[in-house]
JSON list of C-alpha atoms in Angstrom, two decimals:
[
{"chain": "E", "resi": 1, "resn": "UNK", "atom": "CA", "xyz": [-135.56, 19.28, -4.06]},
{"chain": "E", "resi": 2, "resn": "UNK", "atom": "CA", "xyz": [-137.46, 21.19, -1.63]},
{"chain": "E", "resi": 3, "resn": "UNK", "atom": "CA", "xyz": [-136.54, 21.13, 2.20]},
{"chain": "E", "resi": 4, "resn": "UNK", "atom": "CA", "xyz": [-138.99, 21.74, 5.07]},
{"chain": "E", "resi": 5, "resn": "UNK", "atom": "CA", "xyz": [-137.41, 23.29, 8.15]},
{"chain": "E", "resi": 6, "resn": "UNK", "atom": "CA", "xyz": [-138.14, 20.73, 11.16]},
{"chain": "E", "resi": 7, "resn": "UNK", "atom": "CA", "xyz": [-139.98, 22.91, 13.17]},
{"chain": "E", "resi": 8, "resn": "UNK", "atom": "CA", "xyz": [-141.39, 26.82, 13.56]},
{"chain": "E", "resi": 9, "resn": "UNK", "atom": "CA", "xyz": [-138.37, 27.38, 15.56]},
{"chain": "E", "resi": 10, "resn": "UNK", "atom": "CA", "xyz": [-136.14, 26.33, 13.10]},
{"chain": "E", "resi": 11, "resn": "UNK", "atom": "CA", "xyz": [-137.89, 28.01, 10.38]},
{"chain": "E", "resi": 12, "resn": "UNK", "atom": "CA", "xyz": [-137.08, 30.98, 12.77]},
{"chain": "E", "resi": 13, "resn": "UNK", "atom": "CA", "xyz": [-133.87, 30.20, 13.32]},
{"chain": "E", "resi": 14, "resn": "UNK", "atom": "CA", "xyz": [-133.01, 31.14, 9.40]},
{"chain": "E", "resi": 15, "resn": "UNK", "atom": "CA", "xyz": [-132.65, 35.24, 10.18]},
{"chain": "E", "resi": 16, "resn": "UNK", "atom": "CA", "xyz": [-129.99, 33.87, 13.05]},
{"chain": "E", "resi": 17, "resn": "UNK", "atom": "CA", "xyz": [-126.57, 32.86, 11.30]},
{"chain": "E", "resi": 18, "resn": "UNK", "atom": "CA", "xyz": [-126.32, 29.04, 12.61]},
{"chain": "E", "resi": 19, "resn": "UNK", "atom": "CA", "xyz": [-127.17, 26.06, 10.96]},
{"chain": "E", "resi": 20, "resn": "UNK", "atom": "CA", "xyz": [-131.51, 25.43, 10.55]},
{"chain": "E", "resi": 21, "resn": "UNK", "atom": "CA", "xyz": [-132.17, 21.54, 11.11]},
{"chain": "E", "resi": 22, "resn": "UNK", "atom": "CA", "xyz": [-134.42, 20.46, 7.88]},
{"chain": "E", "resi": 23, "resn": "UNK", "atom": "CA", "xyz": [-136.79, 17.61, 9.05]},
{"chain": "E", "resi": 24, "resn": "UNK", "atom": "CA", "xyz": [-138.01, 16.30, 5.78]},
{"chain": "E", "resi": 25, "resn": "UNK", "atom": "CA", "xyz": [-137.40, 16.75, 2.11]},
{"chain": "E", "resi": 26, "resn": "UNK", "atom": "CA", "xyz": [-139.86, 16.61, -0.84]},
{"chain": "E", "resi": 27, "resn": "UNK", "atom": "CA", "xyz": [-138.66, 16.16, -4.84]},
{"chain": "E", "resi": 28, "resn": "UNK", "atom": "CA", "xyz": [-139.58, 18.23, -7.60]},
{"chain": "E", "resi": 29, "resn": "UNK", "atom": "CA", "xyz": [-139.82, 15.83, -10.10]},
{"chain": "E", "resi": 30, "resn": "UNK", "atom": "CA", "xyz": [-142.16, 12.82, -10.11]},
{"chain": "E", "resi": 31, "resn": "UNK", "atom": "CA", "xyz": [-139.76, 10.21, -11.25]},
{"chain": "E", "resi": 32, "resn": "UNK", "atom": "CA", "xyz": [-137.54, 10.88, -8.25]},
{"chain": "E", "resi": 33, "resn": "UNK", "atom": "CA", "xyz": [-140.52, 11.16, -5.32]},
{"chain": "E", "resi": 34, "resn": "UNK", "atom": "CA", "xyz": [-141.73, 7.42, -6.41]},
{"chain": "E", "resi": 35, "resn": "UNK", "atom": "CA", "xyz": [-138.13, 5.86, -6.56]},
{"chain": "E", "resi": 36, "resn": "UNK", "atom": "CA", "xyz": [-137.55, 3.81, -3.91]},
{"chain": "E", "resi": 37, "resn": "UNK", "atom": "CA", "xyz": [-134.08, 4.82, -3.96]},
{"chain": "E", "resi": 38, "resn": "UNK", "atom": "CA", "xyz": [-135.09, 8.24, -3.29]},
{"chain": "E", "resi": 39, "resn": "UNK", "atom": "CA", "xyz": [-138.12, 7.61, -0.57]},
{"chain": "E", "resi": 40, "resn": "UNK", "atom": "CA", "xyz": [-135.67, 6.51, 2.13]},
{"chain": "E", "resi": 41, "resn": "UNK", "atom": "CA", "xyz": [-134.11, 9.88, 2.25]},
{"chain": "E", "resi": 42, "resn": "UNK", "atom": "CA", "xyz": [-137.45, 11.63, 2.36]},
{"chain": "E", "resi": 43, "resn": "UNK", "atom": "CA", "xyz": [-136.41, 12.00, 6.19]},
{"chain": "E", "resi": 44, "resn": "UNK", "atom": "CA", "xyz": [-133.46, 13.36, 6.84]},
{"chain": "E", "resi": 45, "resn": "UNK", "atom": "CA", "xyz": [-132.68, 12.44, 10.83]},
{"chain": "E", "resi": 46, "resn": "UNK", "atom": "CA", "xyz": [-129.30, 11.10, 9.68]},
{"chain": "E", "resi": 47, "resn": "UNK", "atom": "CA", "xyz": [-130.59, 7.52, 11.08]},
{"chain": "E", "resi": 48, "resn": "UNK", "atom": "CA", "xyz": [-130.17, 4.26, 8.97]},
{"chain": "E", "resi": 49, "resn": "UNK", "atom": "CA", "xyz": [-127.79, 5.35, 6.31]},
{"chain": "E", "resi": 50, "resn": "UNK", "atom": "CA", "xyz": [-130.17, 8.81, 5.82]},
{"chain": "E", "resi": 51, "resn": "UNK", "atom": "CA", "xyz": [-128.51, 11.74, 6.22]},
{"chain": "E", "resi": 52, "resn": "UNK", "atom": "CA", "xyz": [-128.76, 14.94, 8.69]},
{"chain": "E", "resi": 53, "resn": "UNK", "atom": "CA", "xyz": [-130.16, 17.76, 7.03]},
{"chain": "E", "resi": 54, "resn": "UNK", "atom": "CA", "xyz": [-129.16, 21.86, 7.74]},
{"chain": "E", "resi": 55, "resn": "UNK", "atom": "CA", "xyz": [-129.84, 25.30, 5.63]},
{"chain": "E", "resi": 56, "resn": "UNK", "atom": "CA", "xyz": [-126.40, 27.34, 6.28]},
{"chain": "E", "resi": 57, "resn": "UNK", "atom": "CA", "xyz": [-125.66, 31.25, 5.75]},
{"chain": "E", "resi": 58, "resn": "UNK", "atom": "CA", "xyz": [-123.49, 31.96, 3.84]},
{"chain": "E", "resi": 59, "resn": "UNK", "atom": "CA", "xyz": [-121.05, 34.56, 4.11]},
{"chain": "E", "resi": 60, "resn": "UNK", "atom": "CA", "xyz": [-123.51, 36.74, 1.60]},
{"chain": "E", "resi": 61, "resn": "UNK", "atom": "CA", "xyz": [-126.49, 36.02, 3.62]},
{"chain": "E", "resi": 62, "resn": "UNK", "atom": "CA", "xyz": [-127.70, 32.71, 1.29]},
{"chain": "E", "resi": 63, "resn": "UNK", "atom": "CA", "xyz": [-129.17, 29.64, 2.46]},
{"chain": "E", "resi": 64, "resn": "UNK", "atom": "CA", "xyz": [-127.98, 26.59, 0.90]},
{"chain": "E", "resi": 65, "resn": "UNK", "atom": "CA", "xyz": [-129.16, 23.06, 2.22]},
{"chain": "E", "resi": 66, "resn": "UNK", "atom": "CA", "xyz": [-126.44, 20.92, 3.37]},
{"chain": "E", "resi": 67, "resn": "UNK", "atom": "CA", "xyz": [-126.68, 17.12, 3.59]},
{"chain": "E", "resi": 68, "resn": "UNK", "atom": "CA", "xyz": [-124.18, 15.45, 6.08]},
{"chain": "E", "resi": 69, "resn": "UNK", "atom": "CA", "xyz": [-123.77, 11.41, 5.82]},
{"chain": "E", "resi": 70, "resn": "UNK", "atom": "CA", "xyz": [-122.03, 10.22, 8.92]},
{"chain": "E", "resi": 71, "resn": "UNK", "atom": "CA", "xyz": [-119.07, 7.46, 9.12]},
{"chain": "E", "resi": 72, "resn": "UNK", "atom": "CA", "xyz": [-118.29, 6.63, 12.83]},
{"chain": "E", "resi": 73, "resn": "UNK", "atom": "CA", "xyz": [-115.33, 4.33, 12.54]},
{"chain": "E", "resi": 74, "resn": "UNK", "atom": "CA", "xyz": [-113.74, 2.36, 15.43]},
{"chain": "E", "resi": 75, "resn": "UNK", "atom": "CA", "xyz": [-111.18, 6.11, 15.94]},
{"chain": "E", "resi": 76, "resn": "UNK", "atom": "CA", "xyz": [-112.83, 8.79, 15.12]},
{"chain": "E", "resi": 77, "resn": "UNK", "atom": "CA", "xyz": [-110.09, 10.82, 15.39]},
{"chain": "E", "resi": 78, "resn": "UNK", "atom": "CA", "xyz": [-109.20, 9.20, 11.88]},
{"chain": "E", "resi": 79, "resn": "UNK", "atom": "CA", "xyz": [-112.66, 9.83, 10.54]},
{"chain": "E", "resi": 80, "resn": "UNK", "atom": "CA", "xyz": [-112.01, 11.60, 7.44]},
{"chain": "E", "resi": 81, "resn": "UNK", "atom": "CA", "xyz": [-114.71, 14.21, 5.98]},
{"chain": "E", "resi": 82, "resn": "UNK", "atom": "CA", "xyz": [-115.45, 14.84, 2.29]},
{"chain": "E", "resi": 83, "resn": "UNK", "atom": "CA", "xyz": [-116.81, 18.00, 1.14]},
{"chain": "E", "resi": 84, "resn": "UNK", "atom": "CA", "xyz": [-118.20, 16.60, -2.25]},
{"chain": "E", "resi": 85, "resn": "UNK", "atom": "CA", "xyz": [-118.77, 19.56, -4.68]},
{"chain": "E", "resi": 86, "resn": "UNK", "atom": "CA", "xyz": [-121.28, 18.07, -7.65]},
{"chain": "E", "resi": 87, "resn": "UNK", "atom": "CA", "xyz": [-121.49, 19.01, -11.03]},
{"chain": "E", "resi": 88, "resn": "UNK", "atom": "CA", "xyz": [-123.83, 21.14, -13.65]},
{"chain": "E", "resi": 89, "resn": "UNK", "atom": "CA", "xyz": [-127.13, 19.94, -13.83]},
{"chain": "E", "resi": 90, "resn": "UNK", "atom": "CA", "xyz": [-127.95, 18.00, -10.81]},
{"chain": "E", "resi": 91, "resn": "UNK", "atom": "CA", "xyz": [-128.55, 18.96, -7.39]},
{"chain": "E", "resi": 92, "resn": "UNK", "atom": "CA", "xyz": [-127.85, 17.73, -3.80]},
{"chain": "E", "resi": 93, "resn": "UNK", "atom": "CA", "xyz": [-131.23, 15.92, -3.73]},
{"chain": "E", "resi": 94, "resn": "UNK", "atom": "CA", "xyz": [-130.61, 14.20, -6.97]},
{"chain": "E", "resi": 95, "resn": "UNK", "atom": "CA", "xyz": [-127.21, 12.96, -5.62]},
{"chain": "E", "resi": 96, "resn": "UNK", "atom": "CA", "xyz": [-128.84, 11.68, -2.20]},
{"chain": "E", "resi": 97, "resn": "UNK", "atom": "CA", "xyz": [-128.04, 7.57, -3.28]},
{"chain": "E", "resi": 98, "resn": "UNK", "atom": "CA", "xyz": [-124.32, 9.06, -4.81]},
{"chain": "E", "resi": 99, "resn": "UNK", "atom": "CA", "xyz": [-123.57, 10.34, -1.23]},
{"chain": "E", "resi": 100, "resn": "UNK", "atom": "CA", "xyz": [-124.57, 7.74, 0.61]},
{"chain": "E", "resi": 101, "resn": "UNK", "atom": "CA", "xyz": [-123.21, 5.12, -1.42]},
{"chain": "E", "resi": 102, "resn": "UNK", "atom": "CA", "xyz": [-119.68, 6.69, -1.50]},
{"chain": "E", "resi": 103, "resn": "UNK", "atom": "CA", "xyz": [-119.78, 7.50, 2.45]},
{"chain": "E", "resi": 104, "resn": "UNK", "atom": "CA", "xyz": [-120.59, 3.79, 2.76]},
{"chain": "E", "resi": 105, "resn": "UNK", "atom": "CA", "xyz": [-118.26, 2.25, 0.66]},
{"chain": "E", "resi": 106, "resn": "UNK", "atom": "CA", "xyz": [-114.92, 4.66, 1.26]},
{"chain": "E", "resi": 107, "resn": "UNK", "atom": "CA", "xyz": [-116.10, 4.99, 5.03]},
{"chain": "E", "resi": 108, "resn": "UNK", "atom": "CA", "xyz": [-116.15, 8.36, 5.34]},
{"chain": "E", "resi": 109, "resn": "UNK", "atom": "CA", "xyz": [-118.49, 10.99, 6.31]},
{"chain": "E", "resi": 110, "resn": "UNK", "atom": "CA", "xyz": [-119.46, 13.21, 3.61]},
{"chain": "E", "resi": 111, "resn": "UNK", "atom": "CA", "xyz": [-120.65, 16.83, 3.42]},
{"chain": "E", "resi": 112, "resn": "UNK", "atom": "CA", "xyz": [-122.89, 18.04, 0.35]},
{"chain": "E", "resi": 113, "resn": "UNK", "atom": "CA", "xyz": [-123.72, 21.64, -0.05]},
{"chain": "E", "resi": 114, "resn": "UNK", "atom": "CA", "xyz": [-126.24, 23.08, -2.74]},
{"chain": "E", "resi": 115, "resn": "UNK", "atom": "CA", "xyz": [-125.05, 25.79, -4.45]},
{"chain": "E", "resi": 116, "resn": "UNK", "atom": "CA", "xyz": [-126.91, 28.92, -4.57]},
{"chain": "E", "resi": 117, "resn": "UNK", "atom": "CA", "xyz": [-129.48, 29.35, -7.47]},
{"chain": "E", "resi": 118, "resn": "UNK", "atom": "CA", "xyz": [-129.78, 25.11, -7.29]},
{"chain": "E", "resi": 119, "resn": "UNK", "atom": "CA", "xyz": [-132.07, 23.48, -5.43]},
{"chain": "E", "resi": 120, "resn": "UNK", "atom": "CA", "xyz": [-133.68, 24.80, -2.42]},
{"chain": "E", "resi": 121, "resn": "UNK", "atom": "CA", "xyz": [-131.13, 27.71, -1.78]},
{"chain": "E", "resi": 122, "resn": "UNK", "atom": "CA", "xyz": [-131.54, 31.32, -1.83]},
{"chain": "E", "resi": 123, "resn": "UNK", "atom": "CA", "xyz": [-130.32, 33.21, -4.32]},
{"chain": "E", "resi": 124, "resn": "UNK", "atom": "CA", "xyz": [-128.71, 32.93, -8.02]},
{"chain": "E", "resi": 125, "resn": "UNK", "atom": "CA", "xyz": [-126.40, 30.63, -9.77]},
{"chain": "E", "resi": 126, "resn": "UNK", "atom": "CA", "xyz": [-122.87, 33.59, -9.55]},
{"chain": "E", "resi": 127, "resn": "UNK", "atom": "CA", "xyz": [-119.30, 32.94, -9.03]},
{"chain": "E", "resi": 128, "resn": "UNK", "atom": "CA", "xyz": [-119.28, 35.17, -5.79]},
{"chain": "E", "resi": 129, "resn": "UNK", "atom": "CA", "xyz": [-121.96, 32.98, -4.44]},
{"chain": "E", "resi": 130, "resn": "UNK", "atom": "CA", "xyz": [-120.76, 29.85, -5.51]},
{"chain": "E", "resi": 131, "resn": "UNK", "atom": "CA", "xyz": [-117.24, 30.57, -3.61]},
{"chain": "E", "resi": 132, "resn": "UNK", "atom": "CA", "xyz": [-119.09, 31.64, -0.48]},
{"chain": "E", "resi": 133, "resn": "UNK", "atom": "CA", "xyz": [-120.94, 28.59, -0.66]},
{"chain": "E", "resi": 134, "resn": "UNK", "atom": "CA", "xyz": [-117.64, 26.87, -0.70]},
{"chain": "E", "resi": 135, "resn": "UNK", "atom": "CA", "xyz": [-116.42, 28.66, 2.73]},
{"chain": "E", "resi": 136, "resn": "UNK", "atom": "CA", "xyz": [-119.60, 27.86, 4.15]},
{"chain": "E", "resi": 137, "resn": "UNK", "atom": "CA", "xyz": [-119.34, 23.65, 3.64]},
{"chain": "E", "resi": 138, "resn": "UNK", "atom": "CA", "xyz": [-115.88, 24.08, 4.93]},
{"chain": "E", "resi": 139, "resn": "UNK", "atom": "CA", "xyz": [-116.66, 26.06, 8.16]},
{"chain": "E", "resi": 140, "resn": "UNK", "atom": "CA", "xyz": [-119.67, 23.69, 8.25]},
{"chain": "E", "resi": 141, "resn": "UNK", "atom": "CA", "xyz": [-117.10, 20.62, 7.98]},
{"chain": "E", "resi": 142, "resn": "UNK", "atom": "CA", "xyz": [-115.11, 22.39, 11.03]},
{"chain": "E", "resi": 143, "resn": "UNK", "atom": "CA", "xyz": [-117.89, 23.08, 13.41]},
{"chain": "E", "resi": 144, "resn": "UNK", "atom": "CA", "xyz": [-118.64, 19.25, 13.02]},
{"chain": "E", "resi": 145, "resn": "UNK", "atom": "CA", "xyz": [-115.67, 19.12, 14.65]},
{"chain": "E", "resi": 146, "resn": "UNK", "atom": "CA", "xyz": [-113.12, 17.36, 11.52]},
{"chain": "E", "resi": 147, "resn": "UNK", "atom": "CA", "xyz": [-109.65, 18.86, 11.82]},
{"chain": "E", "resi": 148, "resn": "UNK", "atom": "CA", "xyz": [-108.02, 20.23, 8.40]},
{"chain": "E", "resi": 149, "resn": "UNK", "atom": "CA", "xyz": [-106.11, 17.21, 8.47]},
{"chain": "E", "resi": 150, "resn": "UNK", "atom": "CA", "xyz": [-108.98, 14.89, 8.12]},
{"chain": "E", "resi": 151, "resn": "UNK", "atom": "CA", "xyz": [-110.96, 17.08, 5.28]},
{"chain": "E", "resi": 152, "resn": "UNK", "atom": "CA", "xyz": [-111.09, 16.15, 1.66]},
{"chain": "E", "resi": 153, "resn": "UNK", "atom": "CA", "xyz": [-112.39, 18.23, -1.05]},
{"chain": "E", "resi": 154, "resn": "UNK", "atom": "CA", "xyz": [-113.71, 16.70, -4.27]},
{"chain": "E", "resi": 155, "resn": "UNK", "atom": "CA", "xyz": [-114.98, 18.09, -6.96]},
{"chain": "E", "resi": 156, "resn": "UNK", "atom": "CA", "xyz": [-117.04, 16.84, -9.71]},
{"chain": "E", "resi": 157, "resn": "UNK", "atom": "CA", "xyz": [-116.83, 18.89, -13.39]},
{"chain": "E", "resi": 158, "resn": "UNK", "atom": "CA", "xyz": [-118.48, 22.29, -12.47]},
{"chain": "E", "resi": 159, "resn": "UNK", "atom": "CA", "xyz": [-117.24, 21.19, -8.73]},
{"chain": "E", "resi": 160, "resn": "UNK", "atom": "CA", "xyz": [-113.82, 21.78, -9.29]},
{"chain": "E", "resi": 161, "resn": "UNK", "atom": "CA", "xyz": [-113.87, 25.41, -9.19]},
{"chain": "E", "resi": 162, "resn": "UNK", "atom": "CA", "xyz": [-115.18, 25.45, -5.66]},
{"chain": "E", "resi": 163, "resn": "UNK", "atom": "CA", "xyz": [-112.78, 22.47, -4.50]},
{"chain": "E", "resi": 164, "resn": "UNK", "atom": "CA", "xyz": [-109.89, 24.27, -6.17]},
{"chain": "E", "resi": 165, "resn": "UNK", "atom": "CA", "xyz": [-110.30, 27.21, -4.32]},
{"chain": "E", "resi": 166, "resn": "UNK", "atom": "CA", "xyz": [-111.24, 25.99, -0.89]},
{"chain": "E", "resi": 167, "resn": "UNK", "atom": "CA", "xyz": [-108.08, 23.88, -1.35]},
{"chain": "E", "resi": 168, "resn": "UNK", "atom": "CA", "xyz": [-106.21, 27.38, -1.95]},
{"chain": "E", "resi": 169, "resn": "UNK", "atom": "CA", "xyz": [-107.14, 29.41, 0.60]},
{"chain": "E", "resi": 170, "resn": "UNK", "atom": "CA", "xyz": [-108.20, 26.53, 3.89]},
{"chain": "E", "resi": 171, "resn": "UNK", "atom": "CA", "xyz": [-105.95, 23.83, 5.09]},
{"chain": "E", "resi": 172, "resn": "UNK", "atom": "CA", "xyz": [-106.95, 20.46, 4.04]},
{"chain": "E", "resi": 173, "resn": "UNK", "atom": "CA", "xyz": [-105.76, 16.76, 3.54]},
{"chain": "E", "resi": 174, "resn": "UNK", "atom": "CA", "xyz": [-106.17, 16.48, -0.05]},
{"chain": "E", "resi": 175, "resn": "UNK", "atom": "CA", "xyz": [-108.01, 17.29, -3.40]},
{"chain": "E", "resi": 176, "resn": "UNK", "atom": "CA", "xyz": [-110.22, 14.85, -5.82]},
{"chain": "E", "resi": 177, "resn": "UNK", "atom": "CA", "xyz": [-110.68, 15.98, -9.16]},
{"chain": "E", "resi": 178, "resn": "UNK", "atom": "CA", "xyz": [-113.36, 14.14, -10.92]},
{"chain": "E", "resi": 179, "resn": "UNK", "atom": "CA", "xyz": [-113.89, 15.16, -14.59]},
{"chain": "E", "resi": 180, "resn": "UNK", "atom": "CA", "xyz": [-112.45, 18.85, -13.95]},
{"chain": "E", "resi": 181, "resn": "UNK", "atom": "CA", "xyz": [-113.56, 21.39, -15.79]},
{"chain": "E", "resi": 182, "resn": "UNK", "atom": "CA", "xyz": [-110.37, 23.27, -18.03]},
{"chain": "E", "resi": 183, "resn": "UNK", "atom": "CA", "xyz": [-110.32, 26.98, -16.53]}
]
């Protein structure tokens, strides 16, 4: 998945350390840019069940696209968050219809990061990477403004490692495991 920065400014914005809105996105693979399923997210102006679209530093200077599916519910001071760690051999852009699907149906919002070395990111596949890409959909989670007490991590296979350890180290309402990985 490839993700165009919404503007020059924004492309600009990428030496800064904030979040860089992405205004469209664009697949790889043929199959996926002639699914219907898949068109609809092509923009990403978090409008219509699409999501909202940012490239985040990372703690080792990485950008990793992050893909934020909204839930307003009737208190959003109940809103919960889920920071949805995927597994080997997919990416955020193949999961698009997975996210949006499970926001829908659980109502809640959830938070996707790519992991560096997948994707559109920066960088290579590394542990060290891969935990400071954790951090950074956590801090990303806060500065959406979800208290601890409303964030979820789940992780999916590979996932687990990064949900484990933000789970660890950062306050948060509870853990998913889905299809764990054994060490």
């Amino acid at each position: 998945t490839y993700c165009a920065p919404a503007s020059k400014k924004a492309a600009q914005q990428q030496k800064d350390d904030g979040p860089v809105a992405v205004g469209r996105l664009e697949w790889k693979y043929r199959d996926l840019e002639r699914n219907p399923l898949f068109s609809r997210f092509r923009q990403v102006d978090g409008r219509e069940g699409r999501p909202r679209c940012a490239l985040l530093r990372t703690s080792r200077r990485e950008l990793i696209p992050c893909f934020f599916f909204e839930y307003r519910g009737p208190r959003p001071d109940e809103d919960l968050c889920v920071i949805y760690f995927h597994a080997n051999a997919t990416d955020c852009g193949a999961m698009l219809p997975t996210y949006s699907s499970f926001s829908r149906r659980l109502a809640v919002s959830v938070l996707a990061v790519e992991y560096s070395g997948y994707g559109s990111s920066t960088g290579r596949a590394s542990v060290a990477n891969t935990l400071a890409d954790a951090r950074a959909a956590y801090d990303e989670a806060r500065r959406l403004g979800f208290e601890p007490s409303r964030i979820v991590v789940y992780g999916q296979s590979v996932g687990s490692g990064p949900a484990c350890y933000v789970a660890a180290r950062r306050p948060v309402a509870g853990v998913v495991l889905h299809s764990p990985i054994a060490s």
